GROMACS .gro file of C-alpha atoms in nm:
model
  381
    1MET     CA    1  -6.190 -12.417   7.943
    2LEU     CA    2  -5.848 -12.431   8.105
    3ARG     CA    3  -5.941 -12.204   8.393
    4ARG     CA    4  -6.258 -12.403   8.463
    5CYS     CA    5  -6.061 -12.726   8.492
    6LEU     CA    6  -5.868 -12.580   8.784
    7SER     CA    7  -6.162 -12.673   9.004
    8THR     CA    8  -6.183 -13.032   8.875
    9SER     CA    9  -5.859 -13.228   8.862
   10THR     CA   10  -5.493 -13.184   8.789
   11VAL     CA   11  -5.500 -13.474   8.544
   12LYS     CA   12  -5.778 -13.323   8.334
   13CYS     CA   13  -5.616 -12.983   8.338
   14CYS     CA   14  -5.274 -13.110   8.237
   15PHE     CA   15  -5.438 -13.315   7.961
   16ALA     CA   16  -5.614 -13.003   7.837
   17ALA     CA   17  -5.293 -12.806   7.865
   18ALA     CA   18  -5.112 -13.069   7.660
   19ILE     CA   19  -5.371 -13.037   7.386
   20VAL     CA   20  -5.347 -12.661   7.382
   21LEU     CA   21  -4.970 -12.683   7.394
   22SER     CA   22  -4.964 -12.841   7.052
   23THR     CA   23  -5.170 -12.558   6.907
   24ASN     CA   24  -5.151 -12.241   7.109
   25VAL     CA   25  -4.878 -12.185   7.366
   26PHE     CA   26  -5.012 -11.841   7.455
   27VAL     CA   27  -5.331 -11.983   7.606
   28VAL     CA   28  -5.123 -12.207   7.832
   29LYS     CA   29  -4.907 -11.912   7.934
   30TYR     CA   30  -5.228 -11.730   8.029
   31LEU     CA   31  -5.314 -12.018   8.262
   32MET     CA   32  -4.967 -12.007   8.417
   33ASP     CA   33  -5.000 -11.638   8.489
   34SER     CA   34  -5.349 -11.658   8.640
   35LYS     CA   35  -5.404 -11.615   9.016
   36PRO     CA   36  -5.637 -11.876   9.169
   37SER     CA   37  -5.810 -11.853   9.506
   38SER     CA   38  -5.615 -11.977   9.807
   39PHE     CA   39  -5.793 -12.311   9.849
   40ILE     CA   40  -5.653 -12.440   9.520
   41GLU     CA   41  -5.309 -12.284   9.554
   42ASP     CA   42  -5.122 -12.614   9.592
   43GLN     CA   43  -5.306 -12.771   9.299
   44HIS     CA   44  -5.244 -12.467   9.085
   45ARG     CA   45  -4.871 -12.475   9.162
   46ASP     CA   46  -4.849 -12.837   9.048
   47ILE     CA   47  -5.049 -12.754   8.736
   48LYS     CA   48  -4.826 -12.458   8.659
   49TYR     CA   49  -4.521 -12.679   8.698
   50SER     CA   50  -4.666 -12.955   8.478
   51VAL     CA   51  -4.762 -12.707   8.210
   52GLY     CA   52  -4.424 -12.539   8.245
   53ARG     CA   53  -4.252 -12.873   8.192
   54LEU     CA   54  -4.465 -12.929   7.879
   55LEU     CA   55  -4.364 -12.589   7.753
   56LYS     CA   56  -3.997 -12.662   7.823
   57GLU     CA   57  -4.017 -12.998   7.647
   58LYS     CA   58  -4.176 -12.837   7.344
   59ALA     CA   59  -3.916 -12.562   7.338
   60ALA     CA   60  -3.632 -12.809   7.399
   61SER     CA   61  -3.726 -12.996   7.085
   62THR     CA   62  -3.645 -12.689   6.878
   63SER     CA   63  -3.433 -12.441   7.070
   64GLY     CA   64  -3.275 -12.630   7.363
   65PHE     CA   65  -3.321 -12.584   7.739
   66VAL     CA   66  -3.551 -12.309   7.863
   67ILE     CA   67  -3.524 -12.090   8.174
   68ALA     CA   68  -3.842 -11.956   8.337
   69ASP     CA   69  -3.875 -11.583   8.401
   70TYR     CA   70  -3.887 -11.635   8.778
   71PHE     CA   71  -3.559 -11.834   8.789
   72ARG     CA   72  -3.300 -11.714   9.042
   73PHE     CA   73  -2.973 -11.861   9.163
   74PRO     CA   74  -2.917 -11.915   9.540
   75GLN     CA   75  -2.734 -11.653   9.744
   76PRO     CA   76  -2.768 -11.373   9.483
   77LYS     CA   77  -2.559 -11.136   9.697
   78TYR     CA   78  -2.247 -11.326   9.596
   79CYS     CA   79  -2.345 -11.411   9.238
   80HIS     CA   80  -2.347 -11.241   8.900
   81SER     CA   81  -2.686 -11.173   8.747
   82GLU     CA   82  -2.880 -11.465   8.605
   83LYS     CA   83  -2.827 -11.328   8.255
   84THR     CA   84  -2.450 -11.317   8.299
   85ILE     CA   85  -2.426 -11.665   8.451
   86LEU     CA   86  -2.657 -11.829   8.199
   87HIS     CA   87  -2.450 -11.699   7.908
   88ALA     CA   88  -2.135 -11.866   8.041
   89LYS     CA   89  -1.993 -12.161   7.851
   90TRP     CA   90  -2.048 -12.408   8.134
   91VAL     CA   91  -2.426 -12.380   8.098
   92SER     CA   92  -2.425 -12.510   7.740
   93ASN     CA   93  -2.176 -12.778   7.848
   94LEU     CA   94  -2.415 -12.884   8.123
   95GLN     CA   95  -2.701 -12.902   7.873
   96ALA     CA   96  -2.491 -13.129   7.650
   97ILE     CA   97  -2.413 -13.359   7.945
   98LEU     CA   98  -2.778 -13.378   8.050
   99SER     CA   99  -2.882 -13.458   7.695
  100SER     CA  100  -2.636 -13.749   7.688
  101ILE     CA  101  -2.750 -13.934   8.001
  102GLU     CA  102  -3.014 -14.204   8.022
  103GLY     CA  103  -3.321 -14.127   8.228
  104ASN     CA  104  -3.376 -13.816   8.436
  105GLN     CA  105  -3.146 -13.868   8.737
  106LEU     CA  106  -2.774 -13.817   8.783
  107SER     CA  107  -2.518 -13.824   9.061
  108LEU     CA  108  -2.299 -13.515   9.103
  109VAL     CA  109  -1.970 -13.520   9.291
  110THR     CA  110  -1.765 -13.201   9.329
  111SER     CA  111  -1.390 -13.160   9.361
  112SER     CA  112  -1.107 -12.913   9.333
  113LYS     CA  113  -0.753 -13.003   9.222
  114GLU     CA  114  -0.634 -13.032   9.581
  115HIS     CA  115  -0.877 -13.321   9.641
  116THR     CA  116  -0.799 -13.518   9.324
  117SER     CA  117  -0.698 -13.832   9.513
  118VAL     CA  118  -1.012 -13.820   9.728
  119LEU     CA  119  -1.224 -13.780   9.414
  120LEU     CA  120  -1.053 -14.071   9.237
  121ASN     CA  121  -1.114 -14.290   9.540
  122TRP     CA  122  -1.482 -14.193   9.525
  123LEU     CA  123  -1.502 -14.275   9.152
  124ILE     CA  124  -1.344 -14.616   9.207
  125ALA     CA  125  -1.594 -14.688   9.485
  126ALA     CA  126  -1.897 -14.568   9.286
  127HIS     CA  127  -1.808 -14.775   8.978
  128LEU     CA  128  -1.654 -15.088   9.130
  129ILE     CA  129  -1.773 -15.146   9.487
  130PRO     CA  130  -2.159 -15.157   9.492
  131ALA     CA  131  -2.320 -15.471   9.347
  132THR     CA  132  -2.515 -15.229   9.128
  133PRO     CA  133  -2.275 -14.947   9.036
  134LEU     CA  134  -2.392 -14.588   9.040
  135HIS     CA  135  -2.488 -14.458   8.697
  136ASN     CA  136  -2.500 -14.118   8.526
  137ILE     CA  137  -2.210 -13.989   8.733
  138VAL     CA  138  -2.094 -13.636   8.659
  139VAL     CA  139  -1.793 -13.471   8.823
  140LEU     CA  140  -1.816 -13.098   8.889
  141SER     CA  141  -1.461 -12.964   8.870
  142LEU     CA  142  -1.348 -12.617   8.974
  143ASP     CA  143  -1.007 -12.671   8.815
  144ILE     CA  144  -0.944 -12.682   8.439
  145GLY     CA  145  -0.645 -12.916   8.476
  146LEU     CA  146  -0.850 -13.170   8.670
  147HIS     CA  147  -1.127 -13.134   8.410
  148HIS     CA  148  -0.891 -13.216   8.121
  149PHE     CA  149  -0.742 -13.509   8.313
  150LEU     CA  150  -1.085 -13.664   8.376
  151ILE     CA  151  -1.210 -13.608   8.022
  152GLN     CA  152  -0.891 -13.769   7.890
  153HIS     CA  153  -0.975 -14.078   8.095
  154GLY     CA  154  -1.338 -14.101   7.987
  155ILE     CA  155  -1.510 -13.950   8.292
  156LYS     CA  156  -1.803 -13.711   8.242
  157CYS     CA  157  -1.693 -13.379   8.385
  158LEU     CA  158  -1.835 -13.027   8.401
  159PHE     CA  159  -1.584 -12.748   8.452
  160VAL     CA  160  -1.709 -12.432   8.623
  161HIS     CA  161  -1.464 -12.164   8.728
  162PRO     CA  162  -1.588 -11.984   9.041
  163SER     CA  163  -1.558 -11.647   8.862
  164GLN     CA  164  -1.833 -11.762   8.625
  165ILE     CA  165  -2.072 -11.771   8.921
  166MET     CA  166  -1.938 -11.533   9.185
  167ARG     CA  167  -1.868 -11.164   9.173
  168ASN     CA  168  -1.616 -11.172   9.457
  169SER     CA  169  -1.307 -11.382   9.386
  170HIS     CA  170  -1.172 -11.328   9.738
  171ILE     CA  171  -1.415 -11.572   9.900
  172GLN     CA  172  -1.228 -11.867  10.053
  173VAL     CA  173  -1.198 -12.181   9.840
  174PHE     CA  174  -1.420 -12.387  10.072
  175SER     CA  175  -1.705 -12.137  10.021
  176GLN     CA  176  -1.642 -12.119   9.646
  177VAL     CA  177  -1.702 -12.491   9.617
  178HIS     CA  178  -2.031 -12.461   9.802
  179LEU     CA  179  -2.162 -12.164   9.606
  180VAL     CA  180  -2.072 -12.314   9.269
  181ARG     CA  181  -2.224 -12.648   9.364
  182LEU     CA  182  -2.549 -12.486   9.475
  183ALA     CA  183  -2.577 -12.299   9.145
  184VAL     CA  184  -2.523 -12.616   8.941
  185LEU     CA  185  -2.765 -12.823   9.151
  186ARG     CA  186  -3.023 -12.546   9.116
  187LEU     CA  187  -2.994 -12.542   8.737
  188ILE     CA  188  -3.003 -12.921   8.702
  189ASN     CA  189  -3.327 -12.934   8.900
  190HIS     CA  190  -3.478 -12.651   8.698
  191TYR     CA  191  -3.401 -12.836   8.376
  192GLY     CA  192  -3.618 -13.123   8.502
  193TYR     CA  193  -3.358 -13.369   8.635
  194ASP     CA  194  -3.336 -13.532   8.977
  195VAL     CA  195  -2.985 -13.505   9.118
  196VAL     CA  196  -2.800 -13.683   9.398
  197ASN     CA  197  -2.528 -13.465   9.547
  198TYR     CA  198  -2.221 -13.634   9.696
  199ASP     CA  199  -1.926 -13.493   9.885
  200CYS     CA  200  -1.615 -13.656   9.742
  201ASP     CA  201  -1.538 -13.809  10.084
  202ALA     CA  202  -1.889 -13.960  10.112
  203ILE     CA  203  -1.784 -14.299   9.976
  204PRO     CA  204  -2.060 -14.519   9.828
  205LEU     CA  205  -2.039 -14.881   9.942
  206LYS     CA  206  -2.387 -14.973   9.816
  207ASN     CA  207  -2.621 -14.814   9.563
  208LEU     CA  208  -2.869 -14.586   9.744
  209GLY     CA  209  -3.115 -14.600   9.453
  210PRO     CA  210  -3.345 -14.862   9.614
  211VAL     CA  211  -3.342 -14.664   9.940
  212PHE     CA  212  -3.441 -14.344   9.760
  213ASP     CA  213  -3.724 -14.535   9.592
  214ILE     CA  214  -3.868 -14.623   9.934
  215TYR     CA  215  -3.910 -14.252  10.002
  216GLU     CA  216  -4.058 -14.164   9.664
  217ASP     CA  217  -4.302 -13.923   9.831
  218ALA     CA  218  -4.016 -13.710   9.969
  219ASP     CA  219  -3.906 -13.410   9.764
  220ILE     CA  220  -3.561 -13.404   9.925
  221VAL     CA  221  -3.381 -13.699  10.085
  222GLY     CA  222  -3.075 -13.623  10.294
  223THR     CA  223  -2.889 -13.754  10.594
  224PHE     CA  224  -2.857 -13.660  10.960
  225GLY     CA  225  -2.657 -13.346  11.026
  226LYS     CA  226  -2.565 -13.112  11.311
  227GLY     CA  227  -2.520 -12.783  11.132
  228PRO     CA  228  -2.587 -12.498  11.138
  229LEU     CA  229  -2.555 -12.515  11.516
  230THR     CA  230  -2.836 -12.268  11.587
  231LEU     CA  231  -3.086 -12.485  11.398
  232TYR     CA  232  -2.949 -12.810  11.540
  233GLU     CA  233  -3.004 -12.672  11.890
  234LYS     CA  234  -3.354 -12.563  11.789
  235TRP     CA  235  -3.461 -12.879  11.605
  236GLY     CA  236  -3.242 -13.163  11.734
  237VAL     CA  237  -3.141 -13.251  11.376
  238THR     CA  238  -3.051 -13.083  11.047
  239LEU     CA  239  -2.993 -13.205  10.693
  240ASN     CA  240  -2.637 -13.291  10.593
  241THR     CA  241  -2.583 -13.210  10.224
  242GLY     CA  242  -2.294 -13.459  10.183
  243VAL     CA  243  -2.544 -13.711  10.046
  244MET     CA  244  -2.864 -13.548   9.925
  245LEU     CA  245  -3.126 -13.628   9.661
  246LEU     CA  246  -3.311 -13.330   9.513
  247ARG     CA  247  -3.612 -13.432   9.307
  248SER     CA  248  -3.726 -13.203   9.029
  249ASN     CA  249  -4.087 -13.103   9.094
  250SER     CA  250  -4.296 -12.801   9.179
  251ARG     CA  251  -4.222 -12.828   9.552
  252THR     CA  252  -3.843 -12.829   9.515
  253GLU     CA  253  -3.882 -12.541   9.272
  254TYR     CA  254  -4.061 -12.354   9.552
  255PHE     CA  255  -3.780 -12.457   9.790
  256TRP     CA  256  -3.515 -12.315   9.553
  257GLN     CA  257  -3.707 -11.991   9.516
  258THR     CA  258  -3.726 -11.968   9.895
  259MET     CA  259  -3.349 -12.015   9.924
  260SER     CA  260  -3.291 -11.741   9.666
  261SER     CA  261  -3.500 -11.500   9.873
  262LEU     CA  262  -3.323 -11.559  10.206
  263SER     CA  263  -3.227 -11.237  10.378
  264ARG     CA  264  -2.956 -11.429  10.564
  265GLN     CA  265  -2.652 -11.448  10.334
  266VAL     CA  266  -2.428 -11.750  10.388
  267THR     CA  267  -2.166 -11.922  10.173
  268ASP     CA  268  -2.206 -12.275  10.312
  269ASP     CA  269  -2.450 -12.489  10.113
  270GLN     CA  270  -2.564 -12.692  10.414
  271ASN     CA  271  -2.646 -12.373  10.604
  272SER     CA  272  -2.832 -12.235  10.302
  273VAL     CA  273  -3.046 -12.547  10.267
  274ASN     CA  274  -3.138 -12.561  10.635
  275PHE     CA  275  -3.211 -12.188  10.663
  276ALA     CA  276  -3.446 -12.230  10.366
  277PHE     CA  277  -3.614 -12.512  10.558
  278GLU     CA  278  -3.653 -12.278  10.853
  279LYS     CA  279  -3.818 -12.016  10.634
  280LEU     CA  280  -4.054 -12.284  10.503
  281GLY     CA  281  -4.152 -12.363  10.863
  282ILE     CA  282  -4.029 -12.721  10.859
  283LYS     CA  283  -4.123 -12.944  11.152
  284TRP     CA  284  -3.935 -13.268  11.215
  285ARG     CA  285  -4.151 -13.559  11.329
  286ASP     CA  286  -4.051 -13.734  11.654
  287VAL     CA  287  -3.731 -13.534  11.697
  288TYR     CA  288  -3.679 -13.272  11.966
  289ALA     CA  289  -3.408 -13.025  12.061
  290THR     CA  290  -3.302 -13.260  12.342
  291SER     CA  291  -3.275 -13.563  12.110
  292LEU     CA  292  -2.946 -13.739  12.043
  293ILE     CA  293  -2.949 -13.821  11.674
  294GLU     CA  294  -2.691 -14.094  11.731
  295ASP     CA  295  -2.970 -14.280  11.917
  296ILE     CA  296  -3.226 -14.240  11.635
  297HIS     CA  297  -3.230 -14.542  11.407
  298ASP     CA  298  -3.529 -14.462  11.189
  299THR     CA  299  -3.575 -14.222  10.899
  300VAL     CA  300  -3.690 -13.879  11.015
  301TYR     CA  301  -3.953 -13.689  10.818
  302GLY     CA  302  -3.981 -13.312  10.801
  303TYR     CA  303  -4.282 -13.117  10.676
  304GLY     CA  304  -4.278 -12.755  10.568
  305THR     CA  305  -4.472 -12.528  10.335
  306HIS     CA  306  -4.512 -12.728  10.011
  307LEU     CA  307  -4.219 -12.955  10.101
  308LYS     CA  308  -4.152 -13.302  10.244
  309VAL     CA  309  -3.803 -13.403  10.350
  310ALA     CA  310  -3.667 -13.742  10.460
  311LEU     CA  311  -3.344 -13.780  10.658
  312LEU     CA  312  -3.164 -14.116  10.653
  313SER     CA  313  -3.016 -14.228  10.982
  314PHE     CA  314  -2.652 -14.291  11.065
  315ASP     CA  315  -2.728 -14.664  11.030
  316LEU     CA  316  -2.739 -14.614  10.652
  317VAL     CA  317  -2.506 -14.319  10.598
  318CYS     CA  318  -2.259 -14.291  10.883
  319ARG     CA  319  -2.102 -13.963  10.988
  320GLN     CA  320  -1.998 -13.913  11.350
  321THR     CA  321  -2.084 -14.278  11.420
  322CYS     CA  322  -1.874 -14.456  11.155
  323THR     CA  323  -1.735 -14.780  11.292
  324ILE     CA  324  -1.573 -15.072  11.112
  325SER     CA  325  -1.795 -15.324  11.295
  326LYS     CA  326  -2.100 -15.189  11.110
  327ARG     CA  327  -1.935 -15.136  10.773
  328GLU     CA  328  -2.140 -15.407  10.601
  329ASP     CA  329  -2.460 -15.223  10.695
  330TYR     CA  330  -2.361 -14.882  10.560
  331TYR     CA  331  -2.458 -14.758  10.217
  332VAL     CA  332  -2.218 -14.465  10.243
  333TRP     CA  333  -1.906 -14.423  10.456
  334HIS     CA  334  -1.884 -14.050  10.533
  335ALA     CA  335  -1.656 -14.042  10.835
  336MET     CA  336  -1.619 -13.696  10.981
  337ALA     CA  337  -1.278 -13.533  11.000
  338ILE     CA  338  -1.272 -13.406  11.357
  339GLY     CA  339  -1.184 -13.043  11.427
  340VAL     CA  340  -1.021 -12.813  11.175
  341ASN     CA  341  -0.783 -13.078  11.042
  342ARG     CA  342  -0.973 -13.164  10.724
  343THR     CA  343  -0.677 -13.217  10.494
  344VAL     CA  344  -0.664 -13.473  10.215
  345GLU     CA  345  -0.443 -13.692  10.434
  346ARG     CA  346  -0.700 -13.678  10.712
  347LYS     CA  347  -0.983 -13.773  10.474
  348GLN     CA  348  -0.773 -14.061  10.344
  349SER     CA  349  -0.704 -14.190  10.693
  350GLN     CA  350  -1.073 -14.168  10.786
  351ALA     CA  351  -1.164 -14.369  10.476
  352ALA     CA  352  -0.892 -14.624  10.552
  353VAL     CA  353  -1.043 -14.684  10.895
  354GLY     CA  354  -1.352 -14.815  10.720
  355GLN     CA  355  -1.154 -15.010  10.460
  356ALA     CA  356  -1.293 -14.760  10.211
  357TRP     CA  357  -0.971 -14.628  10.059
  358PHE     CA  358  -0.931 -14.802   9.724
  359LEU     CA  359  -0.690 -14.578   9.531
  360ASN     CA  360  -0.346 -14.720   9.445
  361PRO     CA  361  -0.069 -14.491   9.576
  362ASN     CA  362   0.094 -14.515   9.230
  363TRP     CA  363  -0.218 -14.398   9.050
  364GLU     CA  364  -0.037 -14.120   8.864
  365ASP     CA  365   0.206 -14.362   8.698
  366LEU     CA  366  -0.075 -14.609   8.631
  367SER     CA  367  -0.279 -14.336   8.460
  368ARG     CA  368  -0.034 -14.310   8.171
  369GLY     CA  369  -0.160 -14.448   7.844
  370ASN     CA  370  -0.495 -14.452   7.668
  371VAL     CA  371  -0.698 -14.656   7.914
  372ARG     CA  372  -1.036 -14.494   7.980
  373GLY     CA  373  -1.350 -14.522   8.189
  374LYS     CA  374  -1.411 -14.824   8.409
  375GLU     CA  375  -1.100 -15.000   8.276
  376TRP     CA  376  -0.888 -14.705   8.391
  377LEU     CA  377  -1.051 -14.703   8.735
  378GLN     CA  378  -0.980 -15.076   8.770
  379LYS     CA  379  -0.618 -15.011   8.679
  380ILE     CA  380  -0.564 -14.741   8.943
  381ALA     CA  381  -0.759 -14.922   9.215
   0.00000   0.00000   0.00000
């Protein structure tokens, strides 16, 4: 019955799968392992994902979160085996965090100890500046001291030491942040949650939620970027991962699998994402290698194998084009630190240009006491 419904409709098949799920999981697994003809490949992938989600939900009700057999982390050359990583403490901590949030979408912002002040400025902005504050915010910390500090002040925080992900501890800190973040984003998506990734210097001035809703048909929503350079010269635009929504569906699952199979090994998450796009044959609509993205004021769509991507223009999320005269129009102030001088002081000065530095210079003294959560952020603002 289940195999016959492959030629009818996804709705009927998923309904049948749901019925079988309550009685015989093995029949559903047989469907997931079957190999349909090519003309129904896309439909079959969506059906497999829907059935897989049903299986995960059933398993989650009794034994917690489930990992599919095909699951792989990005950039496996640098990472421990899936078995080793998934047995680390941070995975169960992540599951606990996901179980505690409302809905199926969260915002993830990553920081190391060196960028504590930049992170705190971001948290103040996200909670206090937009008319509708961001919700379900989770900080990914690579430093145990920062983790304890945030937990003490009522901020949801996931601590992941780079050694729990990477085999080589000699990789530079900048690359460690990227590789750890990719692994966590990958796992969040696989668990069935949409996730918005933020750089800690991508300061939210308005809630992007309504903007993301406009592009509900896009699997990934990012912003204009110029790296890696080889792809920027080829395409005229790339995706900047500093603000990026990854929806959890069968197509992003295919995207993640593609990234895990890249022969090109890189430690920068933006490069990894865009090289995966290249492998998926993405084509950007109405953008050419000779285009100047500063002159493009509309959202750009990209289409690849089983994937649709939307890129928000600099009018919504500024980067190279940040200017105080347009501050009221921006949803995110993500001013670029020019050259190699990307220190905390430089990030602070770039934010200050846009009147987007909200952290009190005496925040350490003001953090003493038992004040937590939003009240604490108001105190140190």
